[in-house]
Amino acid sequence: MDSRDLDILVKMLLETDEIQRRIEDYKITEGAWFSSRPMRDLLLMPLLQIGELSAHFKTDESFTTFPNVPWRDIKGFRNVVVHGYGSIDLNVAWNTVIDGTAELRSELLENAEVSGAYEEETAALSDIDTSDLFDLISALPDESE
C-alpha cells in the first residue's frame, strides 16, 4: 500500500480514537448530542477530519482494499456539514458518529498492514509525555527578564 495512503488510514483511526475519547471525557450521551450544540461540535470536528482525509488518497488502492467502507458517504457527509447544504439530520449524524466510526474502525483494523501501522503510531504517541507540559511552560523564562 502507498505509504501516504497508509498514513491517511492511520490518521482516520486516530480520529475515531478522538471521537471515543471525547464521548468518554465529556460523558456525551445521545440526549446531550441532541440538546447541546457544543457537544455536537466536539464530535463533528474529528468526523469532518475523517471526511477530509478521505479526499486525499494518492491511489485508488484504499477504495479497492476496503470495499465495505462507504467512502462516498464519508466524503459526502463532510461536504454537507461543512458547506451547510440545508440542515443536518441530527439522527443520521448521531448514528454516523456512533455506528459509522465503529464500522470504519473495524474495517480498517482488519487489514494487517493498517493495523500494524496504527499500533506503531499509537505506541509512538504514548511515549510522548504531555503530563508535565504546563510545568515546562511555566518554567520558561519570563520575557520581561
Short mmCIF file of N, CA and C in Angstrom, two decimals:
data_model
loop_
_atom_site.label_atom_id
_atom_site.label_comp_id
_atom_site.label_asym_id
_atom_site.label_seq_id
_atom_site.Cartn_x
_atom_site.Cartn_y
_atom_site.Cartn_z
N MET A 1 0.85 -1.18 0.00
CA MET A 1 0.00 0.00 0.00
C MET A 1 0.89 1.23 0.00
N ASP A 2 0.49 2.25 -0.74
CA ASP A 2 1.21 3.51 -0.79
C ASP A 2 1.35 4.06 0.63
N SER A 3 2.54 4.50 1.00
CA SER A 3 2.79 4.95 2.37
C SER A 3 1.95 6.18 2.74
N ARG A 4 1.70 7.05 1.78
CA ARG A 4 0.87 8.23 2.07
C ARG A 4 -0.57 7.82 2.34
N ASP A 5 -1.06 6.86 1.60
CA ASP A 5 -2.42 6.37 1.83
C ASP A 5 -2.51 5.65 3.17
N LEU A 6 -1.48 4.90 3.49
CA LEU A 6 -1.43 4.23 4.79
C LEU A 6 -1.46 5.25 5.92
N ASP A 7 -0.73 6.33 5.77
CA ASP A 7 -0.74 7.40 6.77
C ASP A 7 -2.15 7.98 6.93
N ILE A 8 -2.84 8.16 5.83
CA ILE A 8 -4.20 8.69 5.88
C ILE A 8 -5.11 7.74 6.65
N LEU A 9 -5.02 6.45 6.38
CA LEU A 9 -5.85 5.47 7.08
C LEU A 9 -5.56 5.46 8.57
N VAL A 10 -4.29 5.58 8.93
CA VAL A 10 -3.92 5.64 10.35
C VAL A 10 -4.49 6.91 10.99
N LYS A 11 -4.41 8.02 10.29
CA LYS A 11 -4.97 9.27 10.81
C LYS A 11 -6.48 9.14 11.01
N MET A 12 -7.13 8.43 10.11
CA MET A 12 -8.57 8.19 10.28
C MET A 12 -8.84 7.41 11.56
N LEU A 13 -8.04 6.40 11.80
CA LEU A 13 -8.20 5.62 13.03
C LEU A 13 -7.96 6.48 14.27
N LEU A 14 -6.97 7.35 14.20
CA LEU A 14 -6.71 8.25 15.33
C LEU A 14 -7.89 9.19 15.57
N GLU A 15 -8.56 9.59 14.50
CA GLU A 15 -9.75 10.44 14.66
C GLU A 15 -10.89 9.64 15.30
N THR A 16 -11.02 8.35 14.99
CA THR A 16 -12.04 7.54 15.66
C THR A 16 -11.70 7.42 17.15
N ASP A 17 -10.41 7.34 17.46
CA ASP A 17 -9.98 7.33 18.87
C ASP A 17 -10.41 8.62 19.55
N GLU A 18 -10.21 9.74 18.85
CA GLU A 18 -10.55 11.05 19.41
C GLU A 18 -12.04 11.16 19.68
N ILE A 19 -12.85 10.65 18.77
CA ILE A 19 -14.30 10.66 18.99
C ILE A 19 -14.64 9.89 20.25
N GLN A 20 -14.08 8.69 20.38
CA GLN A 20 -14.37 7.87 21.55
C GLN A 20 -13.88 8.53 22.83
N ARG A 21 -12.70 9.13 22.77
CA ARG A 21 -12.14 9.81 23.94
C ARG A 21 -13.04 10.98 24.36
N ARG A 22 -13.52 11.73 23.40
CA ARG A 22 -14.39 12.87 23.72
C ARG A 22 -15.73 12.41 24.29
N ILE A 23 -16.28 11.34 23.75
CA ILE A 23 -17.53 10.80 24.29
C ILE A 23 -17.34 10.43 25.76
N GLU A 24 -16.23 9.77 26.06
CA GLU A 24 -15.96 9.36 27.44
C GLU A 24 -15.62 10.54 28.33
N ASP A 25 -14.70 11.40 27.89
CA ASP A 25 -14.25 12.53 28.72
C ASP A 25 -15.38 13.50 29.05
N TYR A 26 -16.24 13.77 28.08
CA TYR A 26 -17.30 14.75 28.26
C TYR A 26 -18.65 14.09 28.55
N LYS A 27 -18.62 12.76 28.69
CA LYS A 27 -19.82 12.00 29.02
C LYS A 27 -20.98 12.37 28.08
N ILE A 28 -20.68 12.31 26.79
CA ILE A 28 -21.67 12.69 25.79
C ILE A 28 -22.62 11.53 25.54
N THR A 29 -23.85 11.76 25.87
CA THR A 29 -24.91 10.79 25.65
C THR A 29 -25.72 11.23 24.44
N GLU A 30 -26.62 10.39 24.02
CA GLU A 30 -27.50 10.76 22.92
C GLU A 30 -28.31 12.00 23.27
N GLY A 31 -28.76 12.07 24.53
CA GLY A 31 -29.50 13.25 24.99
C GLY A 31 -28.68 14.51 24.91
N ALA A 32 -27.41 14.43 25.32
CA ALA A 32 -26.52 15.59 25.25
C ALA A 32 -26.29 15.99 23.80
N TRP A 33 -26.17 15.00 22.92
CA TRP A 33 -25.98 15.27 21.50
C TRP A 33 -27.11 16.15 20.95
N PHE A 34 -28.33 15.76 21.28
CA PHE A 34 -29.49 16.48 20.73
C PHE A 34 -29.73 17.82 21.40
N SER A 35 -29.30 17.98 22.64
CA SER A 35 -29.61 19.21 23.36
C SER A 35 -28.47 20.23 23.40
N SER A 36 -27.28 19.84 22.94
CA SER A 36 -26.15 20.75 23.10
C SER A 36 -25.30 20.84 21.83
N ARG A 37 -25.34 22.00 21.22
CA ARG A 37 -24.52 22.19 20.03
C ARG A 37 -23.02 22.03 20.34
N PRO A 38 -22.52 22.56 21.47
CA PRO A 38 -21.09 22.35 21.75
C PRO A 38 -20.71 20.87 21.80
N MET A 39 -21.60 20.03 22.32
CA MET A 39 -21.31 18.60 22.35
C MET A 39 -21.28 18.02 20.94
N ARG A 40 -22.19 18.48 20.10
CA ARG A 40 -22.19 18.02 18.71
C ARG A 40 -20.90 18.45 18.02
N ASP A 41 -20.52 19.71 18.24
CA ASP A 41 -19.31 20.22 17.60
C ASP A 41 -18.07 19.43 18.03
N LEU A 42 -18.04 19.02 19.30
CA LEU A 42 -16.91 18.22 19.79
C LEU A 42 -16.74 16.92 19.01
N LEU A 43 -17.85 16.34 18.59
CA LEU A 43 -17.79 15.07 17.88
C LEU A 43 -17.76 15.25 16.37
N LEU A 44 -18.33 16.33 15.89
CA LEU A 44 -18.35 16.53 14.44
C LEU A 44 -16.97 16.89 13.89
N MET A 45 -16.16 17.60 14.66
CA MET A 45 -14.86 18.01 14.14
C MET A 45 -13.99 16.81 13.74
N PRO A 46 -13.79 15.82 14.60
CA PRO A 46 -12.99 14.66 14.14
C PRO A 46 -13.67 13.89 13.00
N LEU A 47 -15.00 13.90 12.99
CA LEU A 47 -15.72 13.25 11.90
C LEU A 47 -15.46 13.99 10.59
N LEU A 48 -15.44 15.30 10.65
CA LEU A 48 -15.12 16.10 9.46
C LEU A 48 -13.70 15.83 8.99
N GLN A 49 -12.80 15.65 9.94
CA GLN A 49 -11.41 15.33 9.59
C GLN A 49 -11.34 14.02 8.81
N ILE A 50 -12.11 13.04 9.23
CA ILE A 50 -12.15 11.76 8.52
C ILE A 50 -12.63 11.98 7.09
N GLY A 51 -13.68 12.78 6.93
CA GLY A 51 -14.19 13.07 5.60
C GLY A 51 -13.17 13.80 4.75
N GLU A 52 -12.47 14.74 5.35
CA GLU A 52 -11.44 15.48 4.61
C GLU A 52 -10.30 14.55 4.21
N LEU A 53 -9.88 13.70 5.12
CA LEU A 53 -8.80 12.76 4.81
C LEU A 53 -9.17 11.84 3.65
N SER A 54 -10.44 11.47 3.57
CA SER A 54 -10.87 10.54 2.51
C SER A 54 -10.72 11.14 1.11
N ALA A 55 -10.56 12.44 1.03
CA ALA A 55 -10.41 13.10 -0.28
C ALA A 55 -8.95 13.20 -0.71
N HIS A 56 -8.03 12.70 0.11
CA HIS A 56 -6.61 12.92 -0.16
C HIS A 56 -5.80 11.66 -0.43
N PHE A 57 -6.47 10.55 -0.75
CA PHE A 57 -5.74 9.35 -1.11
C PHE A 57 -4.97 9.59 -2.41
N LYS A 58 -3.77 9.06 -2.48
CA LYS A 58 -2.93 9.23 -3.68
C LYS A 58 -3.23 8.17 -4.74
N THR A 59 -3.76 7.05 -4.31
CA THR A 59 -4.11 5.96 -5.23
C THR A 59 -5.54 5.51 -4.93
N ASP A 60 -6.05 4.61 -5.76
CA ASP A 60 -7.38 4.03 -5.53
C ASP A 60 -7.32 2.76 -4.69
N GLU A 61 -6.13 2.41 -4.24
CA GLU A 61 -5.96 1.15 -3.52
C GLU A 61 -6.81 1.06 -2.26
N SER A 62 -6.94 2.15 -1.54
CA SER A 62 -7.74 2.12 -0.31
C SER A 62 -9.20 1.81 -0.61
N PHE A 63 -9.69 2.35 -1.73
CA PHE A 63 -11.08 2.09 -2.11
C PHE A 63 -11.29 0.61 -2.45
N THR A 64 -10.32 0.02 -3.13
CA THR A 64 -10.46 -1.39 -3.51
C THR A 64 -10.13 -2.33 -2.35
N THR A 65 -9.21 -1.92 -1.49
CA THR A 65 -8.85 -2.75 -0.35
C THR A 65 -9.97 -2.80 0.68
N PHE A 66 -10.71 -1.72 0.78
CA PHE A 66 -11.80 -1.63 1.76
C PHE A 66 -13.12 -1.32 1.06
N PRO A 67 -13.63 -2.30 0.30
CA PRO A 67 -14.85 -2.05 -0.47
C PRO A 67 -16.09 -1.87 0.40
N ASN A 68 -16.06 -2.33 1.64
CA ASN A 68 -17.22 -2.20 2.52
C ASN A 68 -17.30 -0.84 3.20
N VAL A 69 -16.24 -0.04 3.09
CA VAL A 69 -16.26 1.30 3.67
C VAL A 69 -16.99 2.22 2.69
N PRO A 70 -17.99 2.94 3.18
CA PRO A 70 -18.76 3.83 2.29
C PRO A 70 -18.03 5.15 2.04
N TRP A 71 -16.95 5.07 1.25
CA TRP A 71 -16.09 6.24 1.03
C TRP A 71 -16.86 7.44 0.51
N ARG A 72 -17.75 7.21 -0.42
CA ARG A 72 -18.52 8.31 -1.00
C ARG A 72 -19.40 8.98 0.07
N ASP A 73 -20.00 8.18 0.93
CA ASP A 73 -20.84 8.72 2.00
C ASP A 73 -20.01 9.51 3.01
N ILE A 74 -18.81 9.02 3.30
CA ILE A 74 -17.93 9.71 4.25
C ILE A 74 -17.59 11.11 3.73
N LYS A 75 -17.19 11.16 2.48
CA LYS A 75 -16.85 12.45 1.87
C LYS A 75 -18.10 13.32 1.74
N GLY A 76 -19.21 12.72 1.36
CA GLY A 76 -20.46 13.46 1.20
C GLY A 76 -20.95 14.05 2.51
N PHE A 77 -20.84 13.29 3.60
CA PHE A 77 -21.27 13.79 4.90
C PHE A 77 -20.45 15.00 5.29
N ARG A 78 -19.15 14.93 5.05
CA ARG A 78 -18.27 16.05 5.35
C ARG A 78 -18.72 17.29 4.58
N ASN A 79 -19.03 17.11 3.31
CA ASN A 79 -19.46 18.24 2.49
C ASN A 79 -20.76 18.85 2.99
N VAL A 80 -21.69 18.01 3.39
CA VAL A 80 -22.97 18.51 3.90
C VAL A 80 -22.75 19.36 5.14
N VAL A 81 -21.93 18.87 6.06
CA VAL A 81 -21.70 19.61 7.31
C VAL A 81 -20.93 20.90 7.04
N VAL A 82 -19.87 20.82 6.27
CA VAL A 82 -19.01 21.99 6.04
C VAL A 82 -19.72 23.06 5.22
N HIS A 83 -20.39 22.65 4.16
CA HIS A 83 -20.97 23.62 3.25
C HIS A 83 -22.42 23.96 3.58
N GLY A 84 -22.96 23.28 4.57
CA GLY A 84 -24.30 23.60 5.04
C GLY A 84 -25.38 23.47 3.99
N TYR A 85 -25.40 22.36 3.28
CA TYR A 85 -26.45 22.13 2.28
C TYR A 85 -27.77 21.86 3.01
N GLY A 86 -28.30 22.83 3.66
CA GLY A 86 -29.51 22.63 4.44
C GLY A 86 -29.13 22.20 5.84
N SER A 87 -30.11 21.77 6.57
CA SER A 87 -29.84 21.38 7.95
C SER A 87 -29.34 19.94 8.02
N ILE A 88 -28.61 19.67 9.05
CA ILE A 88 -28.07 18.33 9.28
C ILE A 88 -29.13 17.52 10.01
N ASP A 89 -29.36 16.33 9.55
CA ASP A 89 -30.26 15.42 10.26
C ASP A 89 -29.49 14.89 11.46
N LEU A 90 -29.88 15.36 12.65
CA LEU A 90 -29.13 15.00 13.86
C LEU A 90 -29.17 13.51 14.17
N ASN A 91 -30.25 12.83 13.77
CA ASN A 91 -30.32 11.37 13.97
C ASN A 91 -29.28 10.67 13.10
N VAL A 92 -29.20 11.07 11.84
CA VAL A 92 -28.22 10.48 10.93
C VAL A 92 -26.80 10.78 11.43
N ALA A 93 -26.58 12.02 11.85
CA ALA A 93 -25.25 12.41 12.32
C ALA A 93 -24.86 11.61 13.57
N TRP A 94 -25.78 11.44 14.51
CA TRP A 94 -25.50 10.67 15.72
C TRP A 94 -25.17 9.22 15.36
N ASN A 95 -25.95 8.63 14.49
CA ASN A 95 -25.69 7.25 14.07
C ASN A 95 -24.35 7.14 13.36
N THR A 96 -23.98 8.16 12.62
CA THR A 96 -22.68 8.17 11.94
C THR A 96 -21.56 8.23 12.97
N VAL A 97 -21.71 9.10 13.95
CA VAL A 97 -20.70 9.22 15.00
C VAL A 97 -20.52 7.91 15.75
N ILE A 98 -21.62 7.30 16.13
CA ILE A 98 -21.56 6.09 16.96
C ILE A 98 -21.31 4.84 16.13
N ASP A 99 -22.17 4.56 15.20
CA ASP A 99 -22.07 3.32 14.43
C ASP A 99 -21.09 3.42 13.27
N GLY A 100 -21.15 4.52 12.55
CA GLY A 100 -20.30 4.67 11.37
C GLY A 100 -18.82 4.65 11.68
N THR A 101 -18.43 5.35 12.74
CA THR A 101 -17.00 5.35 13.08
C THR A 101 -16.56 4.00 13.62
N ALA A 102 -17.45 3.31 14.33
CA ALA A 102 -17.10 1.96 14.83
C ALA A 102 -16.92 1.00 13.66
N GLU A 103 -17.78 1.12 12.66
CA GLU A 103 -17.67 0.24 11.49
C GLU A 103 -16.41 0.56 10.68
N LEU A 104 -16.12 1.85 10.52
CA LEU A 104 -14.89 2.25 9.81
C LEU A 104 -13.68 1.69 10.54
N ARG A 105 -13.65 1.88 11.82
CA ARG A 105 -12.54 1.40 12.65
C ARG A 105 -12.35 -0.11 12.49
N SER A 106 -13.43 -0.84 12.59
CA SER A 106 -13.39 -2.29 12.47
C SER A 106 -12.85 -2.73 11.12
N GLU A 107 -13.37 -2.12 10.05
CA GLU A 107 -12.92 -2.47 8.70
C GLU A 107 -11.42 -2.20 8.53
N LEU A 108 -10.97 -1.03 8.96
CA LEU A 108 -9.56 -0.67 8.76
C LEU A 108 -8.64 -1.56 9.58
N LEU A 109 -9.04 -1.88 10.80
CA LEU A 109 -8.17 -2.68 11.67
C LEU A 109 -8.11 -4.15 11.26
N GLU A 110 -9.02 -4.59 10.40
CA GLU A 110 -8.95 -5.97 9.90
C GLU A 110 -7.77 -6.17 8.95
N ASN A 111 -7.25 -5.09 8.41
CA ASN A 111 -6.11 -5.15 7.50
C ASN A 111 -4.82 -5.13 8.32
N ALA A 112 -3.99 -6.14 8.15
CA ALA A 112 -2.77 -6.29 8.95
C ALA A 112 -1.81 -5.11 8.77
N GLU A 113 -1.68 -4.61 7.56
CA GLU A 113 -0.76 -3.50 7.31
C GLU A 113 -1.24 -2.23 8.02
N VAL A 114 -2.51 -1.95 7.92
CA VAL A 114 -3.07 -0.77 8.57
C VAL A 114 -3.01 -0.93 10.08
N SER A 115 -3.39 -2.10 10.55
CA SER A 115 -3.37 -2.36 11.99
C SER A 115 -1.97 -2.20 12.56
N GLY A 116 -0.97 -2.74 11.86
CA GLY A 116 0.41 -2.62 12.32
C GLY A 116 0.89 -1.18 12.35
N ALA A 117 0.58 -0.42 11.31
CA ALA A 117 0.98 0.99 11.26
C ALA A 117 0.28 1.79 12.35
N TYR A 118 -0.98 1.46 12.61
CA TYR A 118 -1.74 2.13 13.67
C TYR A 118 -1.13 1.83 15.04
N GLU A 119 -0.79 0.58 15.27
CA GLU A 119 -0.18 0.21 16.55
C GLU A 119 1.16 0.93 16.76
N GLU A 120 1.95 1.03 15.70
CA GLU A 120 3.22 1.76 15.79
C GLU A 120 2.98 3.23 16.13
N GLU A 121 2.00 3.82 15.48
CA GLU A 121 1.70 5.23 15.71
C GLU A 121 1.20 5.48 17.12
N THR A 122 0.29 4.64 17.60
CA THR A 122 -0.23 4.84 18.95
C THR A 122 0.85 4.58 19.99
N ALA A 123 1.75 3.66 19.73
CA ALA A 123 2.86 3.42 20.66
C ALA A 123 3.77 4.64 20.70
N ALA A 124 4.05 5.22 19.53
CA ALA A 124 4.90 6.41 19.48
C ALA A 124 4.23 7.57 20.20
N LEU A 125 2.93 7.71 20.03
CA LEU A 125 2.21 8.80 20.69
C LEU A 125 2.17 8.61 22.20
N SER A 126 2.08 7.36 22.64
CA SER A 126 2.03 7.11 24.09
C SER A 126 3.38 7.36 24.75
N ASP A 127 4.46 7.36 23.96
CA ASP A 127 5.78 7.65 24.50
C ASP A 127 5.97 9.14 24.78
N ILE A 128 5.13 9.96 24.20
CA ILE A 128 5.23 11.40 24.42
C ILE A 128 4.51 11.72 25.72
N ASP A 129 5.25 12.23 26.68
CA ASP A 129 4.68 12.55 27.98
C ASP A 129 4.26 14.02 27.99
N THR A 130 2.95 14.24 27.93
CA THR A 130 2.45 15.61 27.96
C THR A 130 1.95 15.99 29.35
N SER A 131 2.06 15.09 30.31
CA SER A 131 1.54 15.39 31.63
C SER A 131 2.25 16.56 32.28
N ASP A 132 3.51 16.78 31.92
CA ASP A 132 4.26 17.88 32.51
C ASP A 132 4.36 19.09 31.59
N LEU A 133 3.51 19.15 30.60
CA LEU A 133 3.57 20.24 29.64
C LEU A 133 3.42 21.59 30.31
N PHE A 134 2.46 21.71 31.22
CA PHE A 134 2.26 23.01 31.87
C PHE A 134 3.42 23.36 32.79
N ASP A 135 4.05 22.35 33.39
CA ASP A 135 5.25 22.61 34.19
C ASP A 135 6.37 23.13 33.31
N LEU A 136 6.50 22.54 32.11
CA LEU A 136 7.52 23.00 31.18
C LEU A 136 7.26 24.43 30.72
N ILE A 137 6.01 24.73 30.45
CA ILE A 137 5.66 26.08 30.02
C ILE A 137 5.92 27.09 31.12
N SER A 138 5.53 26.75 32.34
CA SER A 138 5.73 27.68 33.44
C SER A 138 7.21 27.87 33.78
N ALA A 139 8.04 26.92 33.38
CA ALA A 139 9.47 27.02 33.66
C ALA A 139 10.21 27.85 32.60
N LEU A 140 9.50 28.22 31.53
CA LEU A 140 10.13 29.06 30.50
C LEU A 140 10.46 30.43 31.11
N PRO A 141 11.56 31.02 30.68
CA PRO A 141 11.91 32.34 31.23
C PRO A 141 10.86 33.38 30.85
N ASP A 142 10.61 34.26 31.77
CA ASP A 142 9.67 35.35 31.55
C ASP A 142 10.29 36.31 30.53
N GLU A 143 9.50 36.74 29.55
CA GLU A 143 10.03 37.62 28.51
C GLU A 143 10.51 38.93 29.07
N SER A 144 10.03 39.33 30.23
CA SER A 144 10.45 40.60 30.80
C SER A 144 11.81 40.50 31.51
N GLU A 145 12.28 39.30 31.70
CA GLU A 145 13.56 39.11 32.42
C GLU A 145 14.73 39.43 31.55
#
